[in-house]
């Protein structure tokens, strides 16, 4: 949900983030925000190896429940 590509890239590099990271620099008006109804950060999406969204838990209990299915 970043709007400044350079700051986003620096954060990814500095924190050695290994997971998929994307940025279109449109902030809260980006396609993923609108498509997935992101309303706050952080927002968690659990995806499978095929990148299919399995769920979007809103708290730790929901995350644990989803991961133990």
PDB file of C-alpha atoms in Angstrom:
ATOM      1  CA  UNK A   1       0.000   0.000   0.000  1.00  0.00           C
ATOM      2  CA  UNK A   2       3.014   2.164  -0.493  1.00  0.00           C
ATOM      3  CA  UNK A   3       3.013   5.211  -2.702  1.00  0.00           C
ATOM      4  CA  UNK A   4       6.757   5.850  -2.836  1.00  0.00           C
ATOM      5  CA  UNK A   5       8.587   3.099  -4.713  1.00  0.00           C
ATOM      6  CA  UNK A   6      12.085   4.005  -3.492  1.00  0.00           C
ATOM      7  CA  UNK A   7      11.078   3.862   0.190  1.00  0.00           C
ATOM      8  CA  UNK A   8       9.318   0.539  -0.393  1.00  0.00           C
ATOM      9  CA  UNK A   9      12.322  -0.968  -2.203  1.00  0.00           C
ATOM     10  CA  UNK A  10      14.692   0.194   0.553  1.00  0.00           C
ATOM     11  CA  UNK A  11      12.478  -1.365   3.224  1.00  0.00           C
ATOM     12  CA  UNK A  12      12.340  -4.704   1.378  1.00  0.00           C
ATOM     13  CA  UNK A  13      16.123  -4.778   0.944  1.00  0.00           C
ATOM     14  CA  UNK A  14      16.927  -3.541   4.465  1.00  0.00           C
ATOM     15  CA  UNK A  15      14.670  -6.151   6.074  1.00  0.00           C
ATOM     16  CA  UNK A  16      15.745  -8.949   3.708  1.00  0.00           C
ATOM     17  CA  UNK A  17      12.133  -9.854   2.933  1.00  0.00           C
ATOM     18  CA  UNK A  18      12.061 -13.188   1.090  1.00  0.00           C
ATOM     19  CA  UNK A  19       8.336 -13.397   0.414  1.00  0.00           C
ATOM     20  CA  UNK A  20       6.572 -11.940  -2.621  1.00  0.00           C
ATOM     21  CA  UNK A  21       6.496  -8.137  -2.491  1.00  0.00           C
ATOM     22  CA  UNK A  22       4.731  -5.885  -4.960  1.00  0.00           C
ATOM     23  CA  UNK A  23       4.123  -2.161  -5.198  1.00  0.00           C
ATOM     24  CA  UNK A  24       2.256  -0.184  -7.838  1.00  0.00           C
ATOM     25  CA  UNK A  25       2.720   3.151  -6.033  1.00  0.00           C
ATOM     26  CA  UNK A  26      -1.042   3.830  -5.901  1.00  0.00           C
ATOM     27  CA  UNK A  27      -1.366   3.510  -2.142  1.00  0.00           C
ATOM     28  CA  UNK A  28      -4.908   2.922  -0.925  1.00  0.00           C
ATOM     29  CA  UNK A  29      -6.193   3.151  -4.504  1.00  0.00           C
ATOM     30  CA  UNK A  30      -4.157   0.223  -5.835  1.00  0.00           C
ATOM     31  CA  UNK A  31      -5.886  -2.670  -7.563  1.00  0.00           C
ATOM     32  CA  UNK A  32      -5.025  -5.269  -4.857  1.00  0.00           C
ATOM     33  CA  UNK A  33      -6.387  -2.987  -2.116  1.00  0.00           C
ATOM     34  CA  UNK A  34      -9.644  -2.586  -4.005  1.00  0.00           C
ATOM     35  CA  UNK A  35      -9.856  -6.208  -5.241  1.00  0.00           C
ATOM     36  CA  UNK A  36      -9.153  -7.784  -1.827  1.00  0.00           C
ATOM     37  CA  UNK A  37     -10.979  -5.188   0.283  1.00  0.00           C
ATOM     38  CA  UNK A  38      -7.913  -4.285   2.329  1.00  0.00           C
ATOM     39  CA  UNK A  39      -9.050  -1.830   4.975  1.00  0.00           C
ATOM     40  CA  UNK A  40      -6.077  -1.713   7.353  1.00  0.00           C
ATOM     41  CA  UNK A  41      -2.476  -2.763   7.753  1.00  0.00           C
ATOM     42  CA  UNK A  42      -1.249  -5.250   8.426  1.00  0.00           C
ATOM     43  CA  UNK A  43      -3.653  -7.460   6.505  1.00  0.00           C
ATOM     44  CA  UNK A  44      -2.835 -11.160   6.312  1.00  0.00           C
ATOM     45  CA  UNK A  45      -3.680 -13.410   3.381  1.00  0.00           C
ATOM     46  CA  UNK A  46      -2.934 -17.124   3.600  1.00  0.00           C
ATOM     47  CA  UNK A  47      -2.154 -18.563   0.182  1.00  0.00           C
ATOM     48  CA  UNK A  48      -1.311 -22.069  -0.993  1.00  0.00           C
ATOM     49  CA  UNK A  49       1.575 -23.124  -3.223  1.00  0.00           C
ATOM     50  CA  UNK A  50      -0.542 -22.229  -6.275  1.00  0.00           C
ATOM     51  CA  UNK A  51      -1.042 -18.688  -4.907  1.00  0.00           C
ATOM     52  CA  UNK A  52      -4.734 -19.322  -4.276  1.00  0.00           C
ATOM     53  CA  UNK A  53      -6.060 -17.251  -1.366  1.00  0.00           C
ATOM     54  CA  UNK A  54      -7.237 -19.643   1.342  1.00  0.00           C
ATOM     55  CA  UNK A  55      -8.346 -16.994   3.789  1.00  0.00           C
ATOM     56  CA  UNK A  56      -7.799 -13.574   5.323  1.00  0.00           C
ATOM     57  CA  UNK A  57      -7.788 -14.033   9.092  1.00  0.00           C
ATOM     58  CA  UNK A  58      -8.412 -10.924  11.154  1.00  0.00           C
ATOM     59  CA  UNK A  59      -6.862 -12.125  14.413  1.00  0.00           C
ATOM     60  CA  UNK A  60      -4.425 -14.724  15.726  1.00  0.00           C
ATOM     61  CA  UNK A  61      -7.141 -17.240  16.619  1.00  0.00           C
ATOM     62  CA  UNK A  62      -8.544 -17.136  13.085  1.00  0.00           C
ATOM     63  CA  UNK A  63      -5.018 -17.523  11.693  1.00  0.00           C
ATOM     64  CA  UNK A  64      -4.323 -20.568  13.868  1.00  0.00           C
ATOM     65  CA  UNK A  65      -7.694 -22.090  12.957  1.00  0.00           C
ATOM     66  CA  UNK A  66      -6.986 -21.613   9.251  1.00  0.00           C
ATOM     67  CA  UNK A  67      -3.474 -23.039   9.476  1.00  0.00           C
ATOM     68  CA  UNK A  68      -4.571 -26.127  11.412  1.00  0.00           C
ATOM     69  CA  UNK A  69      -7.304 -27.134   8.954  1.00  0.00           C
TER      70      UNK A  69
END
